[in-house]
GROMACS .gro file of N, CA and C in nm:
model
  363
    1VAL      N    1   0.085  -0.119   0.000
    1VAL     CA    2   0.000   0.000   0.000
    1VAL      C    3   0.088   0.124   0.000
    2GLN      N    4   0.048   0.223  -0.077
    2GLN     CA    5   0.114   0.354  -0.075
    2GLN      C    6   0.026   0.449   0.004
    3LEU      N    7   0.089   0.528   0.089
    3LEU     CA    8   0.015   0.619   0.176
    3LEU      C    9   0.060   0.761   0.152
    4GLN      N   10  -0.036   0.853   0.152
    4GLN     CA   11  -0.004   0.994   0.136
    4GLN      C   12  -0.082   1.075   0.237
    5ALA      N   13  -0.011   1.138   0.329
    5ALA     CA   14  -0.074   1.220   0.431
    5ALA      C   15  -0.086   1.364   0.382
    6SER      N   16  -0.189   1.431   0.430
    6SER     CA   17  -0.208   1.571   0.394
    6SER      C   18  -0.293   1.640   0.500
    7GLY      N   19  -0.300   1.772   0.489
    7GLY     CA   20  -0.387   1.848   0.577
    7GLY      C   21  -0.318   1.923   0.688
    8GLY      N   22  -0.187   1.906   0.700
    8GLY     CA   23  -0.115   1.978   0.805
    8GLY      C   24  -0.115   2.128   0.780
    9GLY      N   25  -0.078   2.202   0.882
    9GLY     CA   26  -0.074   2.346   0.871
    9GLY      C   27  -0.046   2.409   1.004
   10VAL      N   28  -0.067   2.540   1.012
   10VAL     CA   29  -0.045   2.615   1.135
   10VAL      C   30  -0.180   2.641   1.201
   11VAL      N   31  -0.189   2.613   1.329
   11VAL     CA   32  -0.312   2.634   1.403
   11VAL      C   33  -0.277   2.693   1.539
   12GLN      N   34  -0.364   2.775   1.591
   12GLN     CA   35  -0.339   2.836   1.721
   12GLN      C   36  -0.364   2.737   1.834
   13SER      N   37  -0.294   2.758   1.942
   13SER     CA   38  -0.314   2.676   2.061
   13SER      C   39  -0.461   2.678   2.102
   14GLY      N   40  -0.514   2.559   2.131
   14GLY     CA   41  -0.655   2.546   2.164
   14GLY      C   42  -0.743   2.516   2.045
   15GLY      N   43  -0.687   2.527   1.926
   15GLY     CA   44  -0.763   2.505   1.805
   15GLY      C   45  -0.772   2.358   1.767
   16SER      N   46  -0.829   2.334   1.650
   16SER     CA   47  -0.846   2.197   1.602
   16SER      C   48  -0.800   2.187   1.458
   17LEU      N   49  -0.773   2.064   1.417
   17LEU     CA   50  -0.725   2.038   1.282
   17LEU      C   51  -0.758   1.894   1.245
   18LEU      N   52  -0.792   1.875   1.120
   18LEU     CA   53  -0.818   1.741   1.067
   18LEU      C   54  -0.715   1.709   0.961
   19ILE      N   55  -0.639   1.603   0.982
   19ILE     CA   56  -0.544   1.558   0.881
   19ILE      C   57  -0.589   1.424   0.825
   20SER      N   58  -0.546   1.396   0.704
   20SER     CA   59  -0.591   1.274   0.639
   20SER      C   60  -0.476   1.198   0.577
   21CYS      N   61  -0.503   1.074   0.544
   21CYS     CA   62  -0.404   0.987   0.480
   21CYS      C   63  -0.478   0.900   0.380
   22ARG      N   64  -0.441   0.914   0.256
   22ARG     CA   65  -0.508   0.837   0.152
   22ARG      C   66  -0.418   0.721   0.111
   23GLY      N   67  -0.478   0.604   0.098
   23GLY     CA   68  -0.402   0.486   0.060
   23GLY      C   69  -0.431   0.444  -0.083
   24ARG      N   70  -0.326   0.397  -0.148
   24ARG     CA   71  -0.341   0.340  -0.282
   24ARG      C   72  -0.319   0.190  -0.269
   25THR      N   73  -0.430   0.116  -0.273
   25THR     CA   74  -0.425  -0.028  -0.256
   25THR      C   75  -0.557  -0.086  -0.302
   26ARG      N   76  -0.556  -0.215  -0.329
   26ARG     CA   77  -0.679  -0.278  -0.376
   26ARG      C   78  -0.783  -0.286  -0.265
   27ASP      N   79  -0.737  -0.312  -0.142
   27ASP     CA   80  -0.831  -0.327  -0.031
   27ASP      C   81  -0.772  -0.262   0.095
   28PHE      N   82  -0.820  -0.143   0.124
   28PHE     CA   83  -0.771  -0.068   0.240
   28PHE      C   84  -0.797  -0.142   0.370
   29SER      N   85  -0.901  -0.224   0.374
   29SER     CA   86  -0.936  -0.294   0.497
   29SER      C   87  -0.841  -0.409   0.528
   30ASP      N   88  -0.744  -0.435   0.444
   30ASP     CA   89  -0.643  -0.536   0.471
   30ASP      C   90  -0.542  -0.491   0.576
   31TYR      N   91  -0.548  -0.361   0.613
   31TYR     CA   92  -0.442  -0.303   0.695
   31TYR      C   93  -0.493  -0.242   0.825
   32GLY      N   94  -0.423  -0.276   0.935
   32GLY     CA   95  -0.435  -0.194   1.053
   32GLY      C   96  -0.360  -0.064   1.026
   33LEU      N   97  -0.410   0.046   1.079
   33LEU     CA   98  -0.353   0.176   1.047
   33LEU      C   99  -0.319   0.254   1.174
   34ALA      N  100  -0.225   0.342   1.160
   34ALA     CA  101  -0.182   0.419   1.277
   34ALA      C  102  -0.131   0.556   1.235
   35TRP      N  103  -0.131   0.646   1.331
   35TRP     CA  104  -0.064   0.774   1.318
   35TRP      C  105   0.051   0.778   1.421
   36PHE      N  106   0.165   0.824   1.375
   36PHE     CA  107   0.278   0.854   1.460
   36PHE      C  108   0.316   0.999   1.437
   37ARG      N  109   0.396   1.053   1.527
   37ARG     CA  110   0.446   1.189   1.506
   37ARG      C  111   0.590   1.199   1.554
   38GLN      N  112   0.660   1.295   1.498
   38GLN     CA  113   0.798   1.319   1.538
   38GLN      C  114   0.824   1.468   1.542
   39ALA      N  115   0.855   1.516   1.660
   39ALA     CA  116   0.889   1.656   1.678
   39ALA      C  117   1.040   1.674   1.656
   40PRO      N  118   1.083   1.795   1.624
   40PRO     CA  119   1.226   1.819   1.602
   40PRO      C  120   1.309   1.777   1.723
   41GLY      N  121   1.411   1.697   1.697
   41GLY     CA  122   1.499   1.654   1.804
   41GLY      C  123   1.443   1.547   1.895
   42GLU      N  124   1.324   1.497   1.863
   42GLU     CA  125   1.259   1.398   1.947
   42GLU      C  126   1.248   1.266   1.874
   43GLU      N  127   1.222   1.160   1.949
   43GLU     CA  128   1.197   1.030   1.887
   43GLU      C  129   1.053   1.024   1.836
   44ARG      N  130   1.032   0.935   1.745
   44ARG     CA  131   0.897   0.916   1.693
   44ARG      C  132   0.806   0.864   1.803
   45GLU      N  133   0.683   0.914   1.805
   45GLU     CA  134   0.588   0.883   1.912
   45GLU      C  135   0.459   0.828   1.853
   46PHE      N  136   0.407   0.724   1.913
   46PHE     CA  137   0.278   0.669   1.873
   46PHE      C  138   0.168   0.767   1.911
   47VAL      N  139   0.076   0.792   1.818
   47VAL     CA  140  -0.036   0.882   1.844
   47VAL      C  141  -0.166   0.804   1.859
   48ALA      N  142  -0.200   0.725   1.758
   48ALA     CA  143  -0.327   0.653   1.761
   48ALA      C  144  -0.323   0.542   1.656
   49SER      N  145  -0.409   0.443   1.675
   49SER     CA  146  -0.421   0.337   1.575
   49SER      C  147  -0.565   0.288   1.570
   50ILE      N  148  -0.596   0.218   1.461
   50ILE     CA  149  -0.733   0.174   1.438
   50ILE      C  150  -0.731   0.039   1.369
   51SER      N  151  -0.826  -0.044   1.406
   51SER     CA  152  -0.833  -0.179   1.352
   51SER      C  153  -0.883  -0.179   1.208
   52TRP      N  154  -0.884  -0.293   1.147
   52TRP     CA  155  -0.911  -0.307   1.005
   52TRP      C  156  -1.048  -0.252   0.964
   53THR      N  157  -1.148  -0.277   1.047
   53THR     CA  158  -1.282  -0.228   1.016
   53THR      C  159  -1.316  -0.098   1.088
   54GLY      N  160  -1.225  -0.052   1.171
   54GLY     CA  161  -1.248   0.072   1.245
   54GLY      C  162  -1.321   0.052   1.376
   55GLY      N  163  -1.346  -0.070   1.414
   55GLY     CA  164  -1.424  -0.095   1.534
   55GLY      C  165  -1.347  -0.080   1.663
   56SER      N  166  -1.216  -0.075   1.654
   56SER     CA  167  -1.134  -0.063   1.775
   56SER      C  168  -1.024   0.040   1.752
   57THR      N  169  -1.000   0.121   1.854
   57THR     CA  170  -0.897   0.224   1.843
   57THR      C  171  -0.809   0.225   1.968
   58ARG      N  172  -0.690   0.280   1.952
   58ARG     CA  173  -0.598   0.297   2.064
   58ARG      C  174  -0.535   0.435   2.053
   59TYR      N  175  -0.499   0.492   2.168
   59TYR     CA  176  -0.443   0.626   2.169
   59TYR      C  177  -0.321   0.634   2.262
   60GLY      N  178  -0.227   0.718   2.222
   60GLY     CA  179  -0.117   0.748   2.311
   60GLY      C  180  -0.165   0.834   2.426
   61GLY      N  181  -0.095   0.824   2.538
   61GLY     CA  182  -0.141   0.892   2.658
   61GLY      C  183  -0.150   1.043   2.645
   62SER      N  184  -0.061   1.103   2.567
   62SER     CA  185  -0.059   1.249   2.558
   62SER      C  186  -0.171   1.305   2.471
   63VAL      N  187  -0.238   1.222   2.395
   63VAL     CA  188  -0.342   1.272   2.304
   63VAL      C  189  -0.480   1.217   2.337
   64LYS      N  190  -0.486   1.122   2.429
   64LYS     CA  191  -0.613   1.060   2.461
   64LYS      C  192  -0.714   1.165   2.505
   65ASN      N  193  -0.836   1.152   2.457
   65ASN     CA  194  -0.947   1.244   2.486
   65ASN      C  195  -0.937   1.377   2.412
   66ARG      N  196  -0.832   1.397   2.334
   66ARG     CA  197  -0.821   1.517   2.251
   66ARG      C  198  -0.820   1.485   2.102
   67PHE      N  199  -0.769   1.369   2.067
   67PHE     CA  200  -0.759   1.329   1.926
   67PHE      C  201  -0.854   1.213   1.900
   68ARG      N  202  -0.897   1.204   1.773
   68ARG     CA  203  -0.982   1.091   1.735
   68ARG      C  204  -0.937   1.039   1.600
   69ILE      N  205  -0.918   0.909   1.591
   69ILE     CA  206  -0.878   0.844   1.467
   69ILE      C  207  -0.999   0.774   1.409
   70PHE      N  208  -1.016   0.784   1.277
   70PHE     CA  209  -1.123   0.712   1.212
   70PHE      C  210  -1.085   0.687   1.067
   71ARG      N  211  -1.158   0.596   1.005
   71ARG     CA  212  -1.124   0.555   0.869
   71ARG      C  213  -1.250   0.528   0.789
   72ASP      N  214  -1.235   0.535   0.659
   72ASP     CA  215  -1.340   0.497   0.565
   72ASP      C  216  -1.276   0.408   0.461
   73ASN      N  217  -1.300   0.279   0.469
   73ASN     CA  218  -1.234   0.186   0.377
   73ASN      C  219  -1.285   0.201   0.234
   74ALA      N  220  -1.407   0.242   0.217
   74ALA     CA  221  -1.461   0.263   0.083
   74ALA      C  222  -1.391   0.380   0.014
   75GLU      N  223  -1.344   0.477   0.094
   75GLU     CA  224  -1.273   0.593   0.040
   75GLU      C  225  -1.122   0.578   0.050
   76ASN      N  226  -1.075   0.464   0.102
   76ASN     CA  227  -0.930   0.442   0.120
   76ASN      C  228  -0.865   0.557   0.198
   77THR      N  229  -0.933   0.603   0.301
   77THR     CA  230  -0.885   0.720   0.373
   77THR      C  231  -0.887   0.699   0.524
   78LEU      N  232  -0.782   0.748   0.585
   78LEU     CA  233  -0.766   0.751   0.730
   78LEU      C  234  -0.761   0.897   0.773
   79TRP      N  235  -0.825   0.928   0.885
   79TRP     CA  236  -0.822   1.064   0.935
   79TRP      C  237  -0.772   1.067   1.081
   80LEU      N  238  -0.726   1.185   1.119
   80LEU     CA  239  -0.697   1.213   1.259
   80LEU      C  240  -0.753   1.351   1.289
   81PHE      N  241  -0.855   1.357   1.375
   81PHE     CA  242  -0.911   1.483   1.417
   81PHE      C  243  -0.846   1.522   1.549
   82MET      N  244  -0.789   1.639   1.553
   82MET     CA  245  -0.714   1.686   1.670
   82MET      C  246  -0.780   1.812   1.723
   83GLU      N  247  -0.809   1.814   1.851
   83GLU     CA  248  -0.866   1.934   1.911
   83GLU      C  249  -0.792   1.967   2.040
   84SER      N  250  -0.821   2.084   2.094
   84SER     CA  251  -0.750   2.133   2.213
   84SER      C  252  -0.600   2.123   2.192
   85LEU      N  253  -0.556   2.164   2.074
   85LEU     CA  254  -0.415   2.149   2.038
   85LEU      C  255  -0.325   2.235   2.126
   86LYS      N  256  -0.207   2.183   2.151
   86LYS     CA  257  -0.108   2.248   2.236
   86LYS      C  258   0.021   2.266   2.156
   87PRO      N  259   0.104   2.361   2.191
   87PRO     CA  260   0.232   2.377   2.120
   87PRO      C  261   0.314   2.248   2.118
   88GLU      N  262   0.304   2.168   2.220
   88GLU     CA  263   0.380   2.042   2.224
   88GLU      C  264   0.326   1.937   2.128
   89ASP      N  265   0.213   1.964   2.063
   89ASP     CA  266   0.164   1.875   1.958
   89ASP      C  267   0.232   1.903   1.824
   90THR      N  268   0.312   2.007   1.819
   90THR     CA  269   0.383   2.041   1.696
   90THR      C  270   0.477   1.928   1.657
   91ALA      N  271   0.460   1.879   1.534
   91ALA     CA  272   0.539   1.764   1.487
   91ALA      C  273   0.503   1.736   1.342
   92VAL      N  274   0.584   1.650   1.281
   92VAL     CA  275   0.545   1.590   1.154
   92VAL      C  276   0.465   1.464   1.187
   93TYR      N  277   0.346   1.456   1.130
   93TYR     CA  278   0.257   1.344   1.155
   93TYR      C  279   0.264   1.247   1.037
   94TYR      N  280   0.285   1.120   1.070
   94TYR     CA  281   0.298   1.014   0.969
   94TYR      C  282   0.187   0.912   0.985
   95CYS      N  283   0.131   0.869   0.874
   95CYS     CA  284   0.040   0.755   0.878
   95CYS      C  285   0.118   0.630   0.842
   96ALA      N  286   0.072   0.517   0.893
   96ALA     CA  287   0.143   0.392   0.874
   96ALA      C  288   0.044   0.277   0.867
   97ALA      N  289   0.085   0.169   0.800
   97ALA     CA  290  -0.003   0.054   0.781
   97ALA      C  291   0.070  -0.075   0.811
   98ASN      N  292  -0.005  -0.170   0.866
   98ASN     CA  293   0.047  -0.303   0.896
   98ASN      C  294  -0.065  -0.403   0.869
   99PRO      N  295  -0.041  -0.505   0.789
   99PRO     CA  296  -0.149  -0.598   0.757
   99PRO      C  297  -0.188  -0.689   0.874
  100ASP      N  298  -0.099  -0.699   0.975
  100ASP     CA  299  -0.121  -0.799   1.080
  100ASP      C  300  -0.156  -0.741   1.217
  101SER      N  301  -0.145  -0.611   1.233
  101SER     CA  302  -0.163  -0.555   1.366
  101SER      C  303  -0.197  -0.408   1.358
  102TYR      N  304  -0.254  -0.356   1.466
  102TYR     CA  305  -0.269  -0.211   1.481
  102TYR      C  306  -0.218  -0.170   1.619
  103SER      N  307  -0.130  -0.251   1.673
  103SER     CA  308  -0.072  -0.222   1.803
  103SER      C  309   0.024  -0.104   1.795
  104SER      N  310   0.048  -0.043   1.911
  104SER     CA  311   0.140   0.070   1.915
  104SER      C  312   0.286   0.028   1.910
  105ASP      N  313   0.314  -0.097   1.937
  105ASP     CA  314   0.453  -0.138   1.955
  105ASP      C  315   0.499  -0.244   1.855
  106VAL      N  316   0.440  -0.246   1.738
  106VAL     CA  317   0.487  -0.335   1.633
  106VAL      C  318   0.551  -0.253   1.523
  107LYS      N  319   0.623  -0.321   1.439
  107LYS     CA  320   0.686  -0.255   1.325
  107LYS      C  321   0.581  -0.237   1.216
  108TYR      N  322   0.566  -0.113   1.172
  108TYR     CA  323   0.475  -0.084   1.063
  108TYR      C  324   0.552  -0.091   0.931
  109ASP      N  325   0.490  -0.159   0.834
  109ASP     CA  326   0.561  -0.188   0.710
  109ASP      C  327   0.556  -0.075   0.610
  110TYR      N  328   0.452   0.004   0.616
  110TYR     CA  329   0.429   0.106   0.513
  110TYR      C  330   0.406   0.240   0.580
  111TRP      N  331   0.467   0.343   0.521
  111TRP     CA  332   0.462   0.477   0.579
  111TRP      C  333   0.430   0.581   0.473
  112GLY      N  334   0.352   0.680   0.516
  112GLY     CA  335   0.333   0.798   0.433
  112GLY      C  336   0.448   0.894   0.451
  113GLN      N  337   0.447   1.003   0.376
  113GLN     CA  338   0.560   1.095   0.376
  113GLN      C  339   0.556   1.196   0.490
  114GLY      N  340   0.445   1.206   0.561
  114GLY     CA  341   0.434   1.297   0.673
  114GLY      C  342   0.373   1.431   0.634
  115THR      N  343   0.304   1.490   0.730
  115THR     CA  344   0.248   1.622   0.712
  115THR      C  345   0.276   1.702   0.838
  116LEU      N  346   0.321   1.826   0.821
  116LEU     CA  347   0.367   1.906   0.934
  116LEU      C  348   0.250   1.980   0.999
  117VAL      N  349   0.237   1.962   1.129
  117VAL     CA  350   0.139   2.035   1.209
  117VAL      C  351   0.214   2.126   1.304
  118THR      N  352   0.186   2.254   1.299
  118THR     CA  353   0.250   2.352   1.385
  118THR      C  354   0.143   2.420   1.469
  119VAL      N  355   0.159   2.413   1.600
  119VAL     CA  356   0.065   2.476   1.691
  119VAL      C  357   0.133   2.597   1.753
  120SER      N  358   0.080   2.713   1.725
  120SER     CA  359   0.140   2.837   1.776
  120SER      C  360   0.078   2.874   1.911
  121SER      N  361   0.162   2.931   1.998
  121SER     CA  362   0.114   2.966   2.133
  121SER      C  363   0.060   3.108   2.138
   0.00000   0.00000   0.00000
C-alpha cells in the first residue's frame, strides 16, 4: 500500500485540525492503520491506531481524549481529528499501515511521507 498524508498546517493553541491519509491499494481494509508523530529533536511517538474495520482504536497517553482516529475503507482514507491542540503537539505526523496488527509497539511496514502540524502559542 502507498500512503499519502495531507492536511497539516499552522493552528493556534486550543484550536483543532483534521489531517488525512489516503491509501493506494486494492483493499484498504487489509491493513491496521496508525498515526505517529515526530517533533524536532525527538523520537517518533505513537499517536493513535485503528483496527481493520475501524471498530477498535488505541491512543497514546498524551493525546487521549483530545484526538480521534477514524477511517473509511470505501474511500481508502484515514483521518486524525485533533482538538485542544497544544504547542507540544507540533510535529510531523505520519500515517502507517500493517497488515497484521494495529498495536502501538509493532513494526509498521508502510509509511506515508508525513504532514507538518505547527501549533502556535
